[in-house]
Short mmCIF file of C-alpha atoms and ligand atoms in Angstrom, two decimals:
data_model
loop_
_atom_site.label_atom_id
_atom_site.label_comp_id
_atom_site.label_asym_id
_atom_site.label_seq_id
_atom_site.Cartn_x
_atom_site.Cartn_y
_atom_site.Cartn_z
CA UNK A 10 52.15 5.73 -39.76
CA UNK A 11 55.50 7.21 -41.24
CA UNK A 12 57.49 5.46 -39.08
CA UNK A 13 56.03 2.05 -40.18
CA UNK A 14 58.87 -0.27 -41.21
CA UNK A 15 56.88 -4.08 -41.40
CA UNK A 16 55.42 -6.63 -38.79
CA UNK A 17 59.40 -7.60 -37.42
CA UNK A 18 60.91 -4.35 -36.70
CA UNK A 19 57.28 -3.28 -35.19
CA UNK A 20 56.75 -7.16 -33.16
CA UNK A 21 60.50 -7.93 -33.01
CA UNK A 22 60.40 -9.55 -29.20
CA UNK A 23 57.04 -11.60 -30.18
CA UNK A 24 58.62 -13.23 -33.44
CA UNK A 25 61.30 -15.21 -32.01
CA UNK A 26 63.07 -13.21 -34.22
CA UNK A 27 67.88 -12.79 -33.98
CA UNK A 28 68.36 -9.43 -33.24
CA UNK A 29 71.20 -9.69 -35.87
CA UNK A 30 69.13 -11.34 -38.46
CA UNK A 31 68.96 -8.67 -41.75
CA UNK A 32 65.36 -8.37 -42.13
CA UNK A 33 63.90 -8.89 -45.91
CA UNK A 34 60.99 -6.57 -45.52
CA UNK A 35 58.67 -4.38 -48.32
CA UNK A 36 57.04 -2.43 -45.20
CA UNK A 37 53.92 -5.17 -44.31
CA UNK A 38 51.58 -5.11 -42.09
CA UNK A 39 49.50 -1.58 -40.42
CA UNK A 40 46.70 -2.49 -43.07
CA UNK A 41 43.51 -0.23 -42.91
CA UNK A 42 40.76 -1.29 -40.02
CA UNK A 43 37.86 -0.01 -42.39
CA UNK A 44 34.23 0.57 -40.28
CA UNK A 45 31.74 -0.75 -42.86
CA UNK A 46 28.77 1.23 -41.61
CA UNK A 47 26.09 -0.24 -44.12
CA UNK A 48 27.14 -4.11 -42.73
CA UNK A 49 27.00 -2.17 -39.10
CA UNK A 50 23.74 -0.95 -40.28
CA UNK A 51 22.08 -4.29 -41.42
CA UNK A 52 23.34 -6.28 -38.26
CA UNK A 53 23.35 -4.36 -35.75
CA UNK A 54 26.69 -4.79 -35.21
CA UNK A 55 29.65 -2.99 -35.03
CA UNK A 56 31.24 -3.72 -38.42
CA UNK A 57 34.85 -3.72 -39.28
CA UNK A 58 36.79 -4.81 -42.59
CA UNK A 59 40.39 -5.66 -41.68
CA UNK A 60 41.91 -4.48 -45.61
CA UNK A 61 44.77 -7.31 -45.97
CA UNK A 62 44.37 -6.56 -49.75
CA UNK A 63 46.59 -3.17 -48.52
CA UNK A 64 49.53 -5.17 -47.57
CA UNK A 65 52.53 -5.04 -50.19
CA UNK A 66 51.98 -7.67 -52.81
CA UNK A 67 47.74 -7.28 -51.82
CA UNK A 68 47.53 -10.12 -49.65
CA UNK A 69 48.06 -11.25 -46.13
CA UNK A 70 50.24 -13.92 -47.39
CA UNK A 71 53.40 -11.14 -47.06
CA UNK A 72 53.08 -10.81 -42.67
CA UNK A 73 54.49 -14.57 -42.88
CA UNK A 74 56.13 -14.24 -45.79
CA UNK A 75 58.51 -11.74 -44.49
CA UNK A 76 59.31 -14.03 -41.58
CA UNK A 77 59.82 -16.84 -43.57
CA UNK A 78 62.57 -15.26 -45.86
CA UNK A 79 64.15 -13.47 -43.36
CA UNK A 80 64.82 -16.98 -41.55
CA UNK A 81 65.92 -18.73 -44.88
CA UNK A 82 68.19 -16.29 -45.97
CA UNK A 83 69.58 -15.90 -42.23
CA UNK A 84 69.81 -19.86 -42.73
CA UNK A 85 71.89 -19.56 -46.02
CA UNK A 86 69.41 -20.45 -48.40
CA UNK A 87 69.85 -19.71 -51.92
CA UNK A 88 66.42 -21.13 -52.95
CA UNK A 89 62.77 -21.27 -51.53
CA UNK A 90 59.56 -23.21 -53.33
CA UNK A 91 55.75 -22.72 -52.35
CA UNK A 92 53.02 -24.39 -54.06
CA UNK A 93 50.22 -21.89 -54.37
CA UNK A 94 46.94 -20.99 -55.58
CA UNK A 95 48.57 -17.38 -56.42
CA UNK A 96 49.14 -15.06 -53.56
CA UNK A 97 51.75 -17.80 -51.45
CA UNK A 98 53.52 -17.25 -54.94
CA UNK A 99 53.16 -13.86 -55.44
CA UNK A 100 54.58 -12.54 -51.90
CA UNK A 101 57.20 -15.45 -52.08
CA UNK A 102 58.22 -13.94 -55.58
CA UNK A 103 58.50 -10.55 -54.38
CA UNK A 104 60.30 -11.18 -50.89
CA UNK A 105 62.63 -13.83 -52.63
CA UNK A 106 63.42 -10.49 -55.10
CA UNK A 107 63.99 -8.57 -52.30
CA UNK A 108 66.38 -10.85 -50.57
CA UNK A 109 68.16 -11.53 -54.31
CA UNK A 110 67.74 -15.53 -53.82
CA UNK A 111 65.40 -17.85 -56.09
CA UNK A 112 61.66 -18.41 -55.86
CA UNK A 113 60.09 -21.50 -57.47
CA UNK A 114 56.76 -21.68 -57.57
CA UNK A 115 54.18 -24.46 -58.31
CA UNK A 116 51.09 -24.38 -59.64
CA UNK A 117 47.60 -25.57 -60.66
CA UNK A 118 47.69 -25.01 -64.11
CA UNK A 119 44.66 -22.70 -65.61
CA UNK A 120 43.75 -21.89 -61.88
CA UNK A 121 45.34 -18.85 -60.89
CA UNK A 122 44.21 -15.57 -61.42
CA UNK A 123 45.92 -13.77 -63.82
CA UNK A 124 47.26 -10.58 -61.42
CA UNK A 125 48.84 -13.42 -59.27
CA UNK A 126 50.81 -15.25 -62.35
CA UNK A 127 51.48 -11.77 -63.38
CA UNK A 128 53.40 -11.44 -60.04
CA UNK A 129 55.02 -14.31 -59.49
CA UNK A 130 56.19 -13.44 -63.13
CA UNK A 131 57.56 -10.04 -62.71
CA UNK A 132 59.27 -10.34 -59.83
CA UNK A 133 61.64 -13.44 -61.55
CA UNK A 134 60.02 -16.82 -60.05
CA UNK A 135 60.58 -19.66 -61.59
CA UNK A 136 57.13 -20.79 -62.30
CA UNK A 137 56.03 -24.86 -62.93
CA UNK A 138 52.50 -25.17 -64.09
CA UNK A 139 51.09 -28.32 -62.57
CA UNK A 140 48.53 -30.27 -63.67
CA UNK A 141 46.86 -30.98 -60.88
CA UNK A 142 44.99 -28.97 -58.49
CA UNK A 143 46.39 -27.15 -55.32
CA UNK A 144 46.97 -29.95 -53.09
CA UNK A 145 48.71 -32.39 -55.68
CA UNK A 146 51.20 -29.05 -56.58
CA UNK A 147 51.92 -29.08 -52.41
CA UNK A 148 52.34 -32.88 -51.75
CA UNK A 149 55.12 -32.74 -54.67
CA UNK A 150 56.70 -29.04 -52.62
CA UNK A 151 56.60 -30.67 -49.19
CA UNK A 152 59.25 -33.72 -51.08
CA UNK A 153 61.21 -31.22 -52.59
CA UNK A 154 62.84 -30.62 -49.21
CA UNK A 155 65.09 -32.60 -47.34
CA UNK A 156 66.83 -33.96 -50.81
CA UNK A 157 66.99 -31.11 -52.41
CA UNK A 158 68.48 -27.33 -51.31
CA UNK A 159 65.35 -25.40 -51.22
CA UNK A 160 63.24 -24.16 -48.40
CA UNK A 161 59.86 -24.56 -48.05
CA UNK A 162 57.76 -21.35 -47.61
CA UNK A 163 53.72 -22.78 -47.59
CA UNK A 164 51.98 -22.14 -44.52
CA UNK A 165 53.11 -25.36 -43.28
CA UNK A 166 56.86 -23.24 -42.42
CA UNK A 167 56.34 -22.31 -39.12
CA UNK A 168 57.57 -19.09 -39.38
CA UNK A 169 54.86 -17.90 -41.32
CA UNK A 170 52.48 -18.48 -38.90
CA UNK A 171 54.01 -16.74 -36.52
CA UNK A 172 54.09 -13.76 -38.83
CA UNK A 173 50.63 -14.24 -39.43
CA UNK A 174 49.45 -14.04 -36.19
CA UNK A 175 50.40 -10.04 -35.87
CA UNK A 176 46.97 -9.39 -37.90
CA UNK A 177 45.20 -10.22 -34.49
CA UNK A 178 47.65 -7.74 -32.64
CA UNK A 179 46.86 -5.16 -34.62
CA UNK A 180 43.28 -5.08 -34.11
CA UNK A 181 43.25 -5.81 -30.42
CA UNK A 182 45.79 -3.01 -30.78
CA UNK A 183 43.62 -0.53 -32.91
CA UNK A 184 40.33 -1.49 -31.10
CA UNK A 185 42.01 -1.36 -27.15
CA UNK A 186 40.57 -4.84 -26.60
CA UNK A 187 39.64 -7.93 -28.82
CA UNK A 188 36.83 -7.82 -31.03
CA UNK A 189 33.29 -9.97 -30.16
CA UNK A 190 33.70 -12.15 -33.48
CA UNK A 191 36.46 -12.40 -36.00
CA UNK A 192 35.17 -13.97 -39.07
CA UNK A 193 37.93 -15.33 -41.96
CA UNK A 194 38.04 -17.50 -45.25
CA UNK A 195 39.62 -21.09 -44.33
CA UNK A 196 41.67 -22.80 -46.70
CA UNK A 197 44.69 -24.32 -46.11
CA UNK A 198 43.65 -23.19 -42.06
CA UNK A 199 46.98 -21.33 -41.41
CA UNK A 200 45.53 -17.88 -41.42
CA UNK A 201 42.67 -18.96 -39.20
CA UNK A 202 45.46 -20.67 -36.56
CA UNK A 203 47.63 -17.93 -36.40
CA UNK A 204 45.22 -15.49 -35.74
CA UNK A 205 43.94 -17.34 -32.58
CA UNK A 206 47.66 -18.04 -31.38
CA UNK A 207 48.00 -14.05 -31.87
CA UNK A 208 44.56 -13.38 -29.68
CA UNK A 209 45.69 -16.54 -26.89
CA UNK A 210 49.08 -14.11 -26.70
CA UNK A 211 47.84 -10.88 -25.93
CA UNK A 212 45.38 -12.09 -23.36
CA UNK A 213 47.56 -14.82 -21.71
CA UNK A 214 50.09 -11.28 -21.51
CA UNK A 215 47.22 -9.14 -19.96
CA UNK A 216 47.03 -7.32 -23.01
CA UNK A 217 42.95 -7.51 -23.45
CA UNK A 218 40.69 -9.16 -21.44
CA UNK A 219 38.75 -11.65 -23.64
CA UNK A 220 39.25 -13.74 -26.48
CA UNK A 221 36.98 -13.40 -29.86
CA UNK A 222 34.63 -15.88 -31.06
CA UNK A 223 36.47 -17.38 -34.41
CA UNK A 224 34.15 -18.22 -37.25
CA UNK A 225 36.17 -19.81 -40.10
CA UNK A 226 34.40 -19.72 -43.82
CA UNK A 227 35.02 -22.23 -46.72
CA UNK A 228 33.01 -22.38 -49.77
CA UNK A 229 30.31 -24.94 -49.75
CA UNK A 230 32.31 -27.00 -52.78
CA UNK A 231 35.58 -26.97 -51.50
CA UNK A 232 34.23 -27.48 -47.64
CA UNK A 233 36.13 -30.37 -45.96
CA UNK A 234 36.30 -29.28 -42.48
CA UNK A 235 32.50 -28.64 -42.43
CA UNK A 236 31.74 -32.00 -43.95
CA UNK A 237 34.51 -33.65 -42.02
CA UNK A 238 36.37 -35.56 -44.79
CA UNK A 239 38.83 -34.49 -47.13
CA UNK A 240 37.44 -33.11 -51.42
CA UNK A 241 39.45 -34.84 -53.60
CA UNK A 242 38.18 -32.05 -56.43
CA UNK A 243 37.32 -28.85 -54.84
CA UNK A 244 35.32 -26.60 -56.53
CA UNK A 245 34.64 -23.21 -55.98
CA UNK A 246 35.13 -19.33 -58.23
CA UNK A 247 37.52 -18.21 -54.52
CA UNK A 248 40.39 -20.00 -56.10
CA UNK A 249 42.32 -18.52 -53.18
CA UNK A 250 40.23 -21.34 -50.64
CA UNK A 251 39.95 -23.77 -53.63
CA UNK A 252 41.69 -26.21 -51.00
CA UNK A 253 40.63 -29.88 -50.34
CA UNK A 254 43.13 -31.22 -47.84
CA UNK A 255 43.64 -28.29 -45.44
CA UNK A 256 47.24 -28.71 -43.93
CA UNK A 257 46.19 -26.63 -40.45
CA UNK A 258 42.95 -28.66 -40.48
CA UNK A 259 43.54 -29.49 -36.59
CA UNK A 260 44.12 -25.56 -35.79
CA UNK A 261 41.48 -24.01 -37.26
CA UNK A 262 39.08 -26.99 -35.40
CA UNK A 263 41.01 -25.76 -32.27
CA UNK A 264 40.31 -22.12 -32.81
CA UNK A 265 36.75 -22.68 -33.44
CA UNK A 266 36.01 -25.37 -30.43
CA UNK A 267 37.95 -23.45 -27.82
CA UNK A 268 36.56 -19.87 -28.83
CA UNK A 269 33.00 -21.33 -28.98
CA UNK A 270 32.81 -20.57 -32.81
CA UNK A 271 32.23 -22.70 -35.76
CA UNK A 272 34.05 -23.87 -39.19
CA UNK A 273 30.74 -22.95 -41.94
CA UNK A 274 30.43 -22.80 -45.51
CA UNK A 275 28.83 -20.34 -48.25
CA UNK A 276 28.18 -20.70 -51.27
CA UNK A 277 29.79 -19.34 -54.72
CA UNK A 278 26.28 -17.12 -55.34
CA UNK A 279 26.40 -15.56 -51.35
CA UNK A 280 30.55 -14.98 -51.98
CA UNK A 281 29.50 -12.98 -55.27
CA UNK A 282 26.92 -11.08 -53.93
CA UNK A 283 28.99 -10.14 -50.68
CA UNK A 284 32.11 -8.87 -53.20
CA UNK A 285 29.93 -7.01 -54.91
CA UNK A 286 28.29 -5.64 -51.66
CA UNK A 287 31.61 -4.65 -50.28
CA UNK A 288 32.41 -3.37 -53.86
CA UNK A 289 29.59 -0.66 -53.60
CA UNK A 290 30.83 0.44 -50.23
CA UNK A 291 34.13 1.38 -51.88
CA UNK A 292 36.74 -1.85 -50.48
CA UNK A 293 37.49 -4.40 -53.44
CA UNK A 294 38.71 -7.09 -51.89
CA UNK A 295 38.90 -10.65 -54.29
CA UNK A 296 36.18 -13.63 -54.22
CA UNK A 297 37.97 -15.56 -51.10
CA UNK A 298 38.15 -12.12 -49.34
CA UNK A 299 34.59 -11.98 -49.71
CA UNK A 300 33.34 -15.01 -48.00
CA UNK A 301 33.46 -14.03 -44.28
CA UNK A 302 31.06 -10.58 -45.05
CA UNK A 303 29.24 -13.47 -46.80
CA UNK A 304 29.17 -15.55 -43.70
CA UNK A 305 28.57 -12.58 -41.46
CA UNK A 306 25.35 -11.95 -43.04
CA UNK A 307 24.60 -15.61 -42.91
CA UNK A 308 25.63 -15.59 -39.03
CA UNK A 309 23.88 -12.85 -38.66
CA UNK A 310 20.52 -13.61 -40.17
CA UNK A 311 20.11 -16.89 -38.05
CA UNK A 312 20.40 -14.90 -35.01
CA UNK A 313 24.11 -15.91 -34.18
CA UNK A 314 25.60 -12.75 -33.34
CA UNK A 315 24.81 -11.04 -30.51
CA UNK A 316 23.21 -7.39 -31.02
CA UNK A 317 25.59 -4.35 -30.42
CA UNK A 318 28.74 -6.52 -30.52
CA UNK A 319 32.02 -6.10 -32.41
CA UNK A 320 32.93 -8.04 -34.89
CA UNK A 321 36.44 -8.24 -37.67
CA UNK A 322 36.42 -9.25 -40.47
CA UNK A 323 39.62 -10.41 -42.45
CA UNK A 324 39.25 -9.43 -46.23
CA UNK A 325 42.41 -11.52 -47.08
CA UNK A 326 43.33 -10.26 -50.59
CA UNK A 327 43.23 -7.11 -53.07
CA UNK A 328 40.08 -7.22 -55.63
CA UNK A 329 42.42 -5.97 -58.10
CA UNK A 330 44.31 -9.64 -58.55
CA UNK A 331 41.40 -10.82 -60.71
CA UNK A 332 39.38 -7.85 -62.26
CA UNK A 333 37.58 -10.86 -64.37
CA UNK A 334 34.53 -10.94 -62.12
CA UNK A 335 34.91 -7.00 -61.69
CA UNK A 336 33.63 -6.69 -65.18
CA UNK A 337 31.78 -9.46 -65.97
CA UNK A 338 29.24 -8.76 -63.98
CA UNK A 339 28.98 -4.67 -64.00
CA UNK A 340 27.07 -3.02 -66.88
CA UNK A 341 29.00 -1.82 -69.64
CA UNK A 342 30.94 1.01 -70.05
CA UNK A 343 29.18 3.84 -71.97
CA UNK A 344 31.01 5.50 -75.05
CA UNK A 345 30.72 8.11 -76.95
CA UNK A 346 32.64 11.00 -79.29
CA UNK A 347 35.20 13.49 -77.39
CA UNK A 348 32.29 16.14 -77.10
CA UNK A 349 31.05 17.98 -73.93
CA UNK A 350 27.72 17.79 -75.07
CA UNK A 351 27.56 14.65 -76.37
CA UNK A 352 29.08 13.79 -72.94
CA UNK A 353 26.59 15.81 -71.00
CA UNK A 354 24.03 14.15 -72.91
CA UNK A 355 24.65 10.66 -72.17
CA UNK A 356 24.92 11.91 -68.51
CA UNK A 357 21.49 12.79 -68.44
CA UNK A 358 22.21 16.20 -68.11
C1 PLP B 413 45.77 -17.88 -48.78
C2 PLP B 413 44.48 -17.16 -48.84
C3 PLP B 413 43.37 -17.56 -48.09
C4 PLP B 413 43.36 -18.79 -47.25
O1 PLP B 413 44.19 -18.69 -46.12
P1 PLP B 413 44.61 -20.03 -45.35
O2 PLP B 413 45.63 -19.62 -44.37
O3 PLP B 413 45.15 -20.95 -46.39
O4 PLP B 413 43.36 -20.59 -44.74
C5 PLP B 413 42.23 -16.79 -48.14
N1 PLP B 413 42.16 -15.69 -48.92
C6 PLP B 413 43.20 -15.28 -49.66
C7 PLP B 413 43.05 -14.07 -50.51
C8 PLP B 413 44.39 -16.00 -49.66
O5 PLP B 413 45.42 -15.59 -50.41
#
């Protein structure tokens, strides 16, 4: 759409947004609803891949992001922190840029993928290497305010979520109605929340008729909704959900009790094999992105999902981030000397 100009200027009366309020934007939001017709084809579903990887800095992070800086600065802040396992940082970075006021970012040390770091870099953060893992780097963020000038921008800033929630309006706007299923990654459970507060809205409003089923995904060694206690060391290769003390824990157990879905897990192996499915199909989207086509084909092959049906799901972040597992695990490139036939050759030709 040419006339796109980000999630505020496009949801203004649904943000709780002052009309006077300059908005810090980079043009968010209107990310590609991509049919995946080989996923349609092997569940007998009707497949989509919501592309968040599309959005400015290649993650959903920047729908709340753009909310939360366009509040700070309209508050007079002159600094914002985020703890981060890379794409919090990365969209804070570049909409703190943007608005010309300081970023500080925190975190784990050797755990973020290196387009992330890159990002956070580039656009000026301050960056503080923690060593720790996600949820040590956020306990320290959450005391920074109160004594100390900065605003807070993790998911925990509440208007963030509200940003986050236009992903739902723009499917139920794309599709005329709300999709059967939405599947998403869970980590720190905002994305998950928001989504269902943005589904409650339209249909409370008139504007569709049902609500989806919300199936949440976390990866089976960094799962503490699905085991019901909090993982003091979270493992898993989707450092975007490597979170063990989920700070929207009680939302995204909301969205999945009152839609009639369910908080699961999969494993590292089914994330890898579902980014590399997507991968073939032309959408690279990163590990975390990967685990709700991972848990629709586990959904799916235990006869959870009803035949025919519609179902979303969010691929949270751009493949490009962390082209590491991009190449480990693809055959090597071929070379050879600048020749056409030596070229055709090798081609098979
Ligand atoms: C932040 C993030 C998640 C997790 O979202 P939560 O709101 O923390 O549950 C998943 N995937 C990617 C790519 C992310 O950046």
């Amino acid at each position: 759409m040419g006339s796109w100009k980000g999630i505020i200027d496009h949801y203004r009366p649904r943000l709780e947004m002052d009309d006077n309020a300059p908005v810090i934007s980079l043009g968010e939001g209107n990310t590609p609803m991509i049919l995946s017709e080989r996923l349609s084809e092997r569940t007998g579903l009707e497949v989509y891949l919501k592309f968040e990887g599309m959005n400015p800095t290649g993650s959903f992070k920047d729908r709340g992001m753009t909310m939360a800086i366009t509040k700070a600065v309209a508050n007079g802040a002159k600094a914002v922190v985020c703890a981060s396992t890379g794409n919090t940082s990365a969209s804070a970075a570049a909409y703190s840029a943007k608005a010309g006021i300081l970023c500080v970012v925190l975190i784990p040390a050797g755990n973020v993928a290196s387009g992330k770091l890159a990002q956070a870099l580039v656009h000026g953060a301050k960056v503080v290497e923690v060593r720790g893992n996600f949820d040590q780097a956020f306990e320290i963020t959450r005391k920074l305010e109160g004594p100390y000038p900065i605003v807070v921008v993790n998911s925990t800033n509440p208007h963030r979520l509200l940003g986050q929630k236009t992903g739902a309006f723009e499917i139920c706007d794309r599709l005329e109605r709300a999709p059967d299923y939405h599947i998403i990654p869970v980590g720190n459970a905002g994305n998950i929340t928001s989504y269902w507060n943005g589904y409650n809205e339209y249909h409370a409003d008139g504007i569709t008729d049902s609500l989806p089923q919300m199936f949440g995904f976390q990866a089976a060694g960094s799962a503490p909704i699905v085991l019901g206690h909090p993982v003091d060391q979270p493992k898993t290769i989707a450092t975007a959900i490597r979170i063990g003390h989920p700070a929207s824990w009680d939302g995204a157990l909301r969205a999945a009790r009152e839609s009639g879905g369910e908080i699961r897990s999969v494993t590292d192996k089914a994330i890898l094999e579902a980014y590399r499915m997507i991968a073939s199909e032309g959408v690279f989207a990163e590990l975390a992105s990967s685990a709700p086509v991972a848990g629709l084909l586990q959904l799916s092959a235990q006869g959870r999902l009803e035949r025919g049906k519609t179902v979303v799901c969010i691929l949270t972040g751009h493949g490009l981030k962390d082209p590491s597992w991009a190449i480990s695990g693809a055959p090597k490139p071929i070379q050879v000397d600048a020749e056409i036939d030596v070229v055709a050759q090798a081609l098979g030709f």
